Each structure stands twice: as C-alpha cells, then as structure tokens.
Coordinates of C-alpha atoms and ligand atoms in Angstrom, one line a residue:
M5 CA -0.2 0.2 0.1
K6 CA 1.0 3.7 -0.4
A7 CA 0.5 6.2 2.3
D8 CA -1.9 9.3 1.4
V9 CA -1.1 12.7 2.7
L10 CA -3.3 15.5 3.9
L11 CA -1.8 19.0 4.3
G12 CA -2.7 22.6 4.2
L13 CA -1.9 24.8 1.2
Q14 CA -2.2 28.0 2.9
W15 CA -0.8 29.7 6.1
G16 CA -2.4 26.8 8.3
D17 CA -5.7 26.4 9.9
E18 CA -7.4 25.3 6.5
G19 CA -9.6 22.9 8.4
K20 CA -6.9 19.7 8.6
G21 CA -8.3 18.3 11.8
K22 CA -12.0 18.6 10.5
V23 CA -11.2 16.6 7.2
V24 CA -8.7 14.0 8.5
D25 CA -11.5 13.1 11.0
V26 CA -13.9 12.7 8.2
L27 CA -11.5 10.8 6.3
A28 CA -10.5 8.7 9.0
P29 CA -13.1 5.8 8.6
R30 CA -11.4 5.2 5.3
Y31 CA -7.9 4.5 6.7
D32 CA -6.3 2.1 9.2
V33 CA -3.5 4.5 10.3
I34 CA -3.5 8.3 10.9
A35 CA 0.1 9.8 11.4
R36 CA 1.2 13.2 12.3
F37 CA 4.6 13.9 10.7
Q38 CA 5.8 17.2 11.6
G39 CA 5.3 20.2 13.8
G40 CA 4.0 20.3 17.5
P41 CA 1.8 21.6 19.7
N42 CA 2.0 25.0 18.0
A43 CA -0.7 23.4 15.8
G44 CA -4.5 23.5 16.8
H45 CA -6.7 21.0 14.8
T46 CA -10.2 21.3 15.5
L47 CA -12.9 18.6 15.3
E48 CA -16.6 18.8 15.7
F49 CA -19.1 16.2 16.0
E50 CA -22.2 15.0 18.1
G51 CA -22.3 18.5 19.6
I52 CA -18.5 17.9 20.8
K53 CA -15.8 20.6 19.8
H54 CA -12.4 19.4 20.5
V55 CA -8.9 20.8 19.7
L56 CA -5.9 18.5 19.1
H57 CA -2.4 19.9 19.3
T58 CA -0.2 16.8 19.1
I59 CA -2.4 13.9 18.8
P60 CA -3.6 12.7 15.3
S61 CA -7.0 13.7 14.3
G62 CA -8.0 10.0 13.9
I63 CA -7.9 9.5 17.7
F64 CA -11.8 9.6 18.0
H65 CA -12.3 6.6 15.7
P66 CA -11.9 3.4 17.9
G67 CA -9.9 0.8 16.1
K68 CA -7.6 3.1 14.2
I69 CA -4.0 3.4 14.8
N70 CA -2.7 7.0 15.5
I71 CA 1.2 7.4 15.3
I72 CA 3.0 10.5 16.2
G73 CA 6.0 10.2 14.1
N74 CA 9.8 11.1 14.5
G75 CA 9.3 14.4 12.7
V76 CA 7.2 15.8 15.5
V77 CA 8.3 17.6 18.5
I78 CA 6.3 16.8 21.6
D79 CA 6.0 18.9 24.9
P80 CA 5.3 16.6 27.8
V81 CA 3.4 19.1 29.7
I82 CA 1.0 20.1 26.8
F83 CA 0.8 16.2 25.8
K84 CA -0.3 15.2 29.2
K85 CA -3.0 17.7 29.3
E86 CA -4.0 16.6 25.8
I87 CA -4.1 12.9 27.2
D88 CA -6.0 13.7 30.4
A89 CA -8.9 15.5 28.5
L90 CA -9.2 12.5 25.9
T91 CA -9.2 10.1 28.7
K92 CA -11.9 12.1 30.4
M93 CA -13.9 11.7 27.2
G94 CA -13.5 8.0 27.3
V95 CA -10.8 7.8 24.6
D96 CA -8.6 4.7 25.3
I97 CA -5.3 6.0 24.0
R98 CA -3.3 2.9 25.4
K99 CA -5.0 1.1 22.6
N100 CA -4.7 3.4 19.7
L101 CA -2.1 5.9 20.1
F102 CA 1.8 5.3 19.4
I103 CA 4.6 7.5 19.7
S104 CA 8.0 7.3 17.8
R105 CA 11.1 7.1 20.0
K106 CA 12.7 9.4 17.7
A107 CA 10.3 12.4 18.0
H108 CA 12.2 15.4 19.9
L109 CA 11.2 16.7 23.2
I110 CA 10.4 20.3 23.7
L111 CA 12.0 21.1 27.1
P112 CA 10.4 24.0 29.2
T113 CA 13.7 26.0 28.5
H114 CA 12.8 25.7 24.9
R115 CA 9.5 27.5 25.5
M116 CA 11.5 30.2 27.5
L117 CA 14.1 30.5 24.8
D118 CA 11.2 31.1 22.2
A119 CA 10.0 33.8 24.3
A120 CA 13.3 35.4 24.9
S121 CA 14.0 35.2 20.9
E122 CA 10.7 36.9 20.3
L123 CA 11.3 39.6 22.9
S124 CA 14.7 40.2 21.3
K125 CA 13.2 40.7 17.9
G126 CA 10.9 43.3 19.1
K127 CA 8.9 44.7 16.1
E128 CA 10.4 42.1 13.7
K129 CA 9.2 39.3 15.8
I130 CA 7.9 36.1 14.1
G131 CA 4.6 35.9 15.9
S132 CA 5.4 32.3 17.3
T133 CA 3.0 30.5 19.2
L134 CA 5.7 30.6 21.9
K135 CA 5.5 26.8 22.0
G136 CA 9.2 26.1 22.0
I137 CA 9.0 25.0 18.4
G138 CA 11.9 26.8 16.9
P139 CA 14.5 26.2 19.8
S140 CA 13.4 22.4 19.9
Y141 CA 14.1 22.0 16.3
M142 CA 17.3 24.0 16.5
D143 CA 18.6 21.6 19.0
K144 CA 17.6 18.6 16.8
T145 CA 19.5 19.9 13.9
G146 CA 22.2 21.3 16.1
R147 CA 22.7 17.6 17.5
N148 CA 21.9 18.5 21.0
G149 CA 18.1 17.4 21.4
L150 CA 16.7 14.9 23.5
R151 CA 14.4 12.4 22.0
I152 CA 11.3 10.6 23.5
G153 CA 13.5 7.2 23.5
D154 CA 16.0 8.9 25.9
I155 CA 13.4 9.2 28.7
E156 CA 13.9 5.2 29.0
H157 CA 17.5 5.7 29.8
P158 CA 18.9 5.7 33.3
D159 CA 20.9 8.9 32.5
F160 CA 17.9 11.0 31.2
Q161 CA 17.8 13.3 34.1
K162 CA 21.6 14.1 33.8
R163 CA 21.1 14.6 30.1
Y164 CA 18.1 17.0 30.8
D165 CA 20.1 18.7 33.5
G166 CA 23.0 19.2 31.0
L167 CA 20.8 20.6 28.3
V168 CA 18.9 22.9 30.6
A169 CA 22.5 24.3 31.8
K170 CA 23.3 24.9 28.3
H171 CA 19.9 26.8 27.7
N172 CA 20.4 28.8 31.1
E173 CA 23.6 30.2 29.5
L174 CA 21.5 31.4 26.5
L175 CA 18.8 32.7 28.5
T176 CA 21.2 34.8 30.6
F177 CA 22.6 36.3 27.4
H178 CA 19.1 37.1 26.5
N179 CA 18.5 38.7 30.1
F180 CA 15.7 36.4 30.5
N181 CA 14.9 36.3 34.0
K182 CA 11.5 34.3 34.2
S183 CA 11.5 31.4 36.6
L184 CA 12.4 28.1 35.1
A185 CA 10.1 26.4 37.9
D186 CA 7.0 28.1 36.4
F187 CA 7.8 26.9 33.0
E188 CA 8.9 23.4 34.6
A189 CA 5.4 22.9 36.1
G190 CA 3.7 19.6 35.0
W191 CA 7.4 18.6 33.2
S192 CA 8.1 15.5 35.5
E193 CA 4.3 14.3 35.4
G194 CA 4.4 14.5 31.8
I195 CA 7.6 12.5 31.3
E196 CA 6.2 9.7 33.9
L197 CA 3.0 9.5 31.7
I198 CA 5.0 9.1 28.4
K199 CA 7.1 6.4 30.1
T200 CA 3.9 4.3 30.3
M201 CA 2.9 4.8 26.7
N202 CA 3.3 2.8 23.5
L203 CA 6.8 4.0 22.3
I204 CA 7.7 2.5 18.9
D205 CA 10.3 2.4 16.3
S206 CA 7.5 4.2 14.0
E207 CA 9.6 3.9 10.9
Y208 CA 9.6 0.2 11.0
E209 CA 6.0 0.1 12.2
I210 CA 4.6 2.1 9.6
N211 CA 6.5 0.5 6.9
S212 CA 5.3 -2.9 8.1
L213 CA 1.6 -1.8 8.4
L214 CA 1.9 -0.7 4.6
D215 CA 3.6 -4.0 3.6
K216 CA 0.8 -5.7 5.3
G217 CA -1.6 -4.0 3.2
M218 CA -2.9 -1.3 5.7
S219 CA -3.8 2.1 4.5
V220 CA -2.2 5.1 6.1
L221 CA -3.2 9.0 6.0
A222 CA -0.5 11.2 6.9
E223 CA -1.8 14.5 8.6
G224 CA 0.0 17.7 8.2
A225 CA 0.2 20.6 10.6
Q226 CA 0.7 24.3 9.9
G227 CA 0.4 25.3 6.3
S228 CA 2.8 24.9 3.1
L229 CA 3.4 28.7 3.2
L230 CA 4.8 28.4 6.8
D231 CA 7.3 25.8 5.5
I232 CA 11.0 26.4 6.6
D233 CA 12.4 26.3 3.1
F234 CA 9.4 27.6 1.0
G235 CA 7.5 29.9 3.3
S236 CA 8.1 33.7 3.6
Y237 CA 11.3 33.2 5.5
P238 CA 11.8 34.0 8.4
F239 CA 8.2 34.4 9.1
V240 CA 7.8 30.5 8.9
T241 CA 7.8 27.6 11.3
S242 CA 10.7 25.4 11.9
S243 CA 9.9 22.2 10.0
N244 CA 9.1 21.0 6.7
T245 CA 5.4 21.2 6.2
V246 CA 5.1 20.0 2.4
T247 CA 4.8 16.5 1.2
A248 CA 8.5 15.7 1.4
G249 CA 8.2 16.2 5.2
T250 CA 6.1 13.2 5.2
C251 CA 9.0 11.0 4.1
T252 CA 11.4 12.4 6.6
G253 CA 8.9 12.7 9.4
L254 CA 7.7 9.2 9.2
G255 CA 10.7 7.2 7.4
I256 CA 8.5 6.4 4.2
A257 CA 10.2 6.3 1.0
P258 CA 9.0 8.9 -1.7
S259 CA 8.0 6.0 -4.0
R260 CA 5.4 5.1 -1.2
I261 CA 3.5 8.1 -1.3
G262 CA -0.2 7.9 -2.7
E263 CA -2.6 10.6 -3.0
V264 CA -1.7 14.0 -2.0
Y265 CA -5.0 15.8 -0.5
G266 CA -4.3 19.6 -0.6
I267 CA -6.9 21.5 1.7
F268 CA -7.6 25.2 1.5
K269 CA -10.1 27.7 2.8
A270 CA -12.2 29.5 0.1
Y271 CA -10.5 32.6 1.4
C272 CA -7.0 33.1 3.1
T273 CA -6.0 33.6 6.8
R274 CA -2.7 34.1 8.6
V275 CA -1.7 34.3 12.4
G276 CA 1.4 35.9 13.3
S277 CA 3.8 38.1 11.5
G278 CA 4.9 38.0 7.9
P279 CA 3.7 39.0 4.3
F280 CA 0.1 38.3 3.4
P281 CA -0.5 39.9 0.0
T282 CA -4.4 39.6 -0.3
E283 CA -4.6 40.7 3.3
Q284 CA -7.9 42.8 3.9
D285 CA -6.9 44.8 7.0
N286 CA -10.2 46.5 6.8
D287 CA -14.1 46.1 7.1
I288 CA -14.1 43.0 4.7
G289 CA -11.3 41.1 6.7
E290 CA -13.3 42.1 10.0
L291 CA -16.5 40.5 8.4
I292 CA -14.5 37.2 7.4
R293 CA -12.9 37.0 11.1
K294 CA -16.3 37.4 12.6
S295 CA -18.3 34.9 10.1
G296 CA -15.6 32.5 10.2
N297 CA -14.6 32.7 14.1
E298 CA -11.2 33.0 12.7
F299 CA -9.2 33.0 16.3
G300 CA -6.3 31.0 16.8
A301 CA -7.3 27.3 18.0
T302 CA -3.7 27.3 19.9
T303 CA -3.2 31.0 21.0
G304 CA -6.9 32.6 20.7
R305 CA -5.0 35.3 18.6
P306 CA -7.2 37.0 15.9
R307 CA -6.4 35.7 12.6
R308 CA -5.7 38.1 9.6
C309 CA -8.1 37.4 6.7
G310 CA -8.0 38.2 3.0
W311 CA -9.0 36.8 -0.3
L312 CA -8.2 33.5 -2.0
D313 CA -4.6 33.7 -3.7
L314 CA -4.2 31.5 -6.7
P315 CA -0.5 32.1 -7.4
A316 CA 0.3 31.2 -3.8
L317 CA -1.8 27.9 -4.3
K318 CA -0.2 27.1 -7.6
Y319 CA 3.1 27.5 -5.9
T320 CA 2.0 25.1 -3.0
I321 CA 0.3 22.6 -5.3
M322 CA 3.5 22.5 -7.2
L323 CA 5.7 21.9 -3.9
N324 CA 3.3 19.0 -2.7
G325 CA 2.5 17.1 -5.8
V326 CA -1.2 17.7 -4.9
T327 CA -3.7 15.2 -6.7
K328 CA -6.7 16.2 -5.1
L329 CA -8.2 19.6 -3.6
I330 CA -10.5 19.9 -0.7
M331 CA -12.1 23.3 -0.1
T332 CA -13.3 24.4 3.3
K333 CA -15.5 27.4 4.7
P334 CA -17.1 28.8 1.4
D335 CA -20.3 29.2 3.9
V336 CA -18.1 31.9 5.7
L337 CA -18.5 34.0 2.6
S338 CA -22.3 33.6 2.3
G339 CA -24.2 36.7 1.7
F340 CA -21.2 38.9 0.1
K341 CA -22.4 40.4 -3.0
T342 CA -19.1 40.1 -4.7
I343 CA -15.9 38.3 -4.0
R344 CA -12.5 38.7 -5.2
V345 CA -9.8 36.1 -6.1
C346 CA -6.2 36.9 -6.7
T347 CA -5.0 35.8 -10.2
G348 CA -1.4 37.4 -10.1
Y349 CA 0.9 39.8 -8.7
I350 CA 2.3 43.1 -9.6
Y351 CA 5.9 42.7 -9.1
D352 CA 8.8 45.1 -10.0
G353 CA 6.4 46.5 -12.5
H354 CA 5.6 43.4 -14.1
E355 CA 2.4 40.9 -13.7
I356 CA 3.6 37.5 -12.5
D357 CA 1.8 34.4 -11.4
R358 CA 4.7 33.1 -9.3
M359 CA 5.7 33.5 -5.8
P360 CA 8.9 35.8 -6.0
Y361 CA 12.0 35.1 -4.1
D362 CA 11.5 37.9 -1.3
I363 CA 8.1 39.1 -0.5
V364 CA 9.3 40.2 3.0
H365 CA 11.2 43.2 1.8
N366 CA 9.6 43.5 -1.8
E367 CA 5.9 44.3 -2.0
V368 CA 3.8 42.1 -4.4
K369 CA 0.4 43.9 -5.4
P370 CA -2.4 41.4 -6.1
V371 CA -4.3 41.4 -9.4
Y372 CA -7.9 40.4 -8.5
K373 CA -10.8 39.0 -10.3
E374 CA -14.2 40.0 -9.1
M375 CA -16.7 37.4 -9.2
A376 CA -20.4 37.1 -8.0
G377 CA -20.9 36.2 -4.5
W378 CA -23.4 33.6 -3.1
T379 CA -26.0 33.1 -0.4
L380 CA -26.5 29.7 1.3
P381 CA -29.9 28.5 2.8
D382 CA -30.2 29.4 6.5
D383 CA -30.6 25.7 7.4
G384 CA -27.3 24.8 5.8
V385 CA -26.4 22.6 2.7
H386 CA -26.6 19.1 2.9
D387 CA -26.5 18.2 -0.7
M388 CA -23.9 19.5 -3.6
N389 CA -27.1 20.0 -5.6
Q390 CA -28.0 22.7 -3.0
L391 CA -24.9 24.8 -3.9
P392 CA -25.9 28.3 -5.2
A393 CA -24.7 28.6 -9.0
E394 CA -22.4 31.5 -7.8
L395 CA -20.4 29.1 -5.6
C396 CA -20.2 26.5 -8.3
D397 CA -18.8 28.8 -10.7
Y398 CA -16.1 29.9 -8.0
I399 CA -15.1 26.2 -7.4
N400 CA -15.0 25.6 -11.2
F401 CA -12.9 28.7 -11.8
I402 CA -10.4 27.7 -9.2
E403 CA -10.5 24.3 -10.2
K404 CA -9.6 25.1 -13.9
E405 CA -6.9 27.7 -12.9
L406 CA -5.5 25.1 -10.5
N407 CA -5.7 22.2 -12.8
V408 CA -6.4 19.8 -10.1
P409 CA -10.0 18.4 -9.1
V410 CA -11.8 19.7 -6.1
V411 CA -13.3 16.5 -4.6
I412 CA -14.7 17.5 -1.3
V413 CA -16.1 20.8 -0.1
S414 CA -16.7 21.4 3.5
V415 CA -19.6 23.8 4.4
G416 CA -19.4 23.9 8.3
P417 CA -17.3 22.8 11.1
D418 CA -19.2 19.7 11.9
R419 CA -18.4 16.2 10.5
K420 CA -21.4 16.0 8.8
E421 CA -21.1 19.2 7.1
T422 CA -19.1 17.8 4.3
L423 CA -20.1 17.4 0.6
A424 CA -18.8 14.9 -1.8
R425 CA -18.0 16.7 -5.2
D426 CA -16.4 13.2 -6.5
P427 CA -18.6 10.5 -5.8
E428 CA -15.8 8.5 -4.4
F429 CA -16.0 10.4 -1.4
A430 CA -19.7 10.3 -0.8
Ligands
LIG626 P1 -6.6 22.9 11.1 O1 -5.5 23.7 12.1 O2 -6.3 23.2 9.8 O3 -7.1 21.7 11.7 O4 -7.7 24.1 11.3 P2 -8.2 24.8 12.7 O5 -9.0 23.9 13.6 O6 -7.2 25.6 13.4 O7 -9.2 26.1 12.0 C1 -10.2 25.7 11.4 C2 -11.4 26.3 12.0 O8 -12.5 26.3 11.2 C3 -12.1 25.4 13.0 O9 -12.6 26.2 14.0 C4 -13.1 24.4 12.4 O10 -13.9 24.0 13.3 C5 -13.7 25.5 11.5 N1 -14.1 24.6 10.2 C6 -13.5 23.7 9.4 N2 -14.1 23.4 8.2 C7 -15.2 24.5 8.3 C8 -16.2 24.8 7.2 O11 -16.2 24.2 6.2 N3 -17.0 25.8 7.7 C9 -16.8 26.6 8.7 N4 -17.7 27.6 9.1 N5 -15.9 26.2 9.6 C10 -15.0 25.2 9.5
LIG627 P1 -2.2 24.5 12.3 O1 -1.6 23.0 12.2 C1 -1.5 28.6 11.6 C2 2.6 30.2 12.8 C3 2.6 31.0 14.1 C4 3.8 32.2 13.5 C5 4.7 31.0 12.8 C6 5.8 30.5 13.5 O2 -3.2 24.7 13.3 O3 -2.6 24.9 11.2 P2 5.9 28.8 15.6 O4 5.1 28.5 16.9 O5 5.9 27.5 14.7 O6 7.3 29.1 16.1 O7 5.2 29.8 14.8 O8 3.8 29.8 12.4 N1 1.8 28.8 13.1 C7 0.8 28.6 12.6 N2 -0.3 29.1 12.2 N3 -1.8 27.4 12.2 C8 -0.7 26.7 12.6 O9 -0.9 25.3 12.9 C9 0.4 27.2 13.0 N4 1.7 26.9 13.7 C10 2.4 27.7 13.7 O10 1.4 31.9 14.2 O11 3.5 33.0 12.6
LIG628 MG1 -5.0 25.1 13.3

C-alpha cells in the first residue's frame, strides 16, 4: 500500500483536523509527521468541539492506529493535558496511540528561549505560538536534542540537566529572568506518563503496516506557506510542512506516497507576522474573521483574513504534488455580493503568477478577478445540488486555474457538514 497525505496549502488552519476526522474511517492508520503543539486542529461531531495539538485527528475513531512520527516535537506538559482530556472523554489512548522514540522533546527551557528570542526581535518578531518549536528543532539539527526514547535511559535526568544548563547560559545572554520553575510545572508528570505509553520505532512499524496492506493517512500541521524552506522566511515555522516532510517525518520512501490531498479555505488567513499579499486589513477582513470565527485554535489570537490567492496555491500545489483538492469554509463568505480572487501579482512593475524570492522586503500587489458572491440557505447545505450557482462557478474557476480536481467541499465545522464533489468521497 501507499501512504496518502493531507496537508494545508495556505498559512495553516485550513480545516485539516476536521477533514482528517472525516476521512479517518477510510484508513487504518493516521500519522502526524511534523510540527508540534503549535498546531491546533479542531474537530466537531455530536455536539462536541475538541482541539488537538500533538495527537493525530483519527483519535476519536476506535480501532484506528494513531502514530506520532519522528518528525514531530512533543512537549510532555501539553501532551499530558491532551491525554487527560481525551481520557476524560472515554478515549482509550493506550489502545490506539503510538509514539515514535525518535520524536524530539520540547523542554520547558525551549519555551523560555522561544519567548526570549521573540522579545529580542521586537517589532521584527515572528509571532510564534511560543510553544518552543523553533528552539526544539534548533537543538535537533544542532545535534543537542533529547528524544522520546531517551526518557527510558537511566541517565535521562543527567542529560536533561546538561541541556537545561546550556539553555540557561543562552537565557542569561538574552537577559531573560523568568523563573524556570514556572515553566517546568507539569514536566515530570508528563515524562512519567509518556514512559507508560506505547513507544515504538515508528519507521519500522509504518512500513510494516503498509507492507501488510494497511492504509495510512499522513496528517500535516501548519501550512505549506509556513514551510521552513519554501515559506516567507523568516516568518515561517521550523519544520518542512510540505509532502517531502512526510518522508523524513515518518520514514516513508517517496515511492510510497500515494494521493496528496491539498486543503484550502475559500479565502485566506494568517496568524502571526509576515507577508500576506491578499490581506484585507479593513471591514472585509473583519467580516470574514467574525463570520468564520477566525481566532487561533492554539493561542486565541485573531487571524488576519484576506481573499483567496491563486499564485500562492499554484506554488504549494507544485511543491506538494497535490492530486486532489479539498475546499473548506465557503459558507463563511455567504452573503457577500461580490468576492475577489487573486490571479496574479504586480511585482517590480510586471504582472507575474509565481511566488517571487523575497516578498518580505519587496511588495507584491495582487491582481484581482471579481466574481459574484453567493448566499447559502439558512438551514445549511446538505447536498452538492444545493450549492448556489455562483459558488459552483467559483469552484469551477479555481479548479480550472489550478488544474487539480476539487473532490470535497466542507460547508461547516461539523463532521456532517461535508459534501462529496467526487462520488468516490460520498
Ligand atoms: P486546522 O489547524 O487546519 O485543523 O484548522 P483549525 O481547526 O485551526 O481551524 C479551522 C476552523 O474552522 C475550526 O474552528 C473548524 O472547526 C472550522 N471549520 C472547518 N471547516 C469548516 C467549514 O467548512 N466551515 C466553517 N464555517 N468552519 C469550518
Ligand atoms: P495548524 O496546524 C496557523 C504560525 C505562528 C507564527 C509562525 C511560527 O493549526 O494549522 P511557531 O510557533 O511555529 O514558532 O510559529 O507559524 N503557526 C501557525 N499558524 N496554524 C498553525 O498550525 C500554526 N503553527 C504555527 O502563528 O506565525
Ligand atoms: Mg489550526
């Protein structure tokens, strides 16, 4: 079998959690391959709304194997809170959650370093979620990090103390004087809990599951435009959020990748700093934010909102090798008389339809096409045939521009508010 991938094509929060939960019944295994608790993946079903940060979005489906891959960074403090909340809801994580021994740990001092680094940047700050993601991946690539498997070793405490001492030197350099004890609250309890969980050599497990004919869905976190290599650097996260990250974050060879589902909102949002060509820092953006409830699932920060950006989508479809598209949240634009979609950029006096090297210091001005808006019925949309003609035109236009089929349209946060545009997904 091959592993399918589902990932976000914009700046995150495209609705990955919802759609992974919807697709989970079709798979045996759901696996996270990168990122950490900077992610906030929201699932809604049977009147429950739940946000996952580290745990794959297949966790509510009994009998599905959920794997946290080696490419993920785990904060034991946040992780324990997630596990406790799931256990309270009756989810038996001992049966269906497995953690790679090679996943790296986020230490309390990584969170402190994240805060210190952001403070030192002042106005230039990244707008990090402050979950310690950057410092933890820095220690991974700097070959200083601690991994989940290390907690089983007798000298773990000594290694932890050694790394904390190193971090303390850096914190002194930054004049960061907050108390370590405050950041360490819950650390030991988290570590003790992880010791009791299913720790695996996930690369062997996943390949062996695929060999046995089991189906795997890899769940992306963040969005492709936050990728460390291809996003608007330095306003990015610290992992490869694109399809290639699945190979390194799970130990799957490129030849084992099957379908790549690219998920995008009918408009765009971004949390944190960095360029956002189609941003509507005005009444339109405010309206979208209100109607789409665009506030960060992890930090609660208001999300910046703007029109759909086709050059950006073309770029991320290319990077990811997207084979099928999924659109979310067109319901949020219901009631707009007209809407806009960016078809190109004016850059250096010319119209282009690609993402230039540097949009941090050089401005790109969007070229828009205006289209008729749509209004959805008050009691929701339950069938593809109920979609207003204007919304169908919008989807057809996007599909034609992007040259990839839109197979699913999500029209609300609930599991049930999902329409199959391709009968294969009915
Ligand atoms: P993720 O990080 O990609 O999993 O997305 P988030 O959970 O951070 O943000 C998506 C938000 O939109 C969540 O509050 C979802 O419940 C909600 N959502 C997902 N799909 C839809 C949709 O089609 N329509 C509406 N109105 N909300 C949606
Ligand atoms: P999900 O998986 C949206 C953003 C932060 C910041 C930048 C770097 O829910 O889509 P970091 O904490 O990684 O150092 O922050 O990336 N960011 C996200 N934005 N959704 C996310 O995850 C994000 N994870 C990080 O706001 O701009
Ligand atoms: Mg999110």
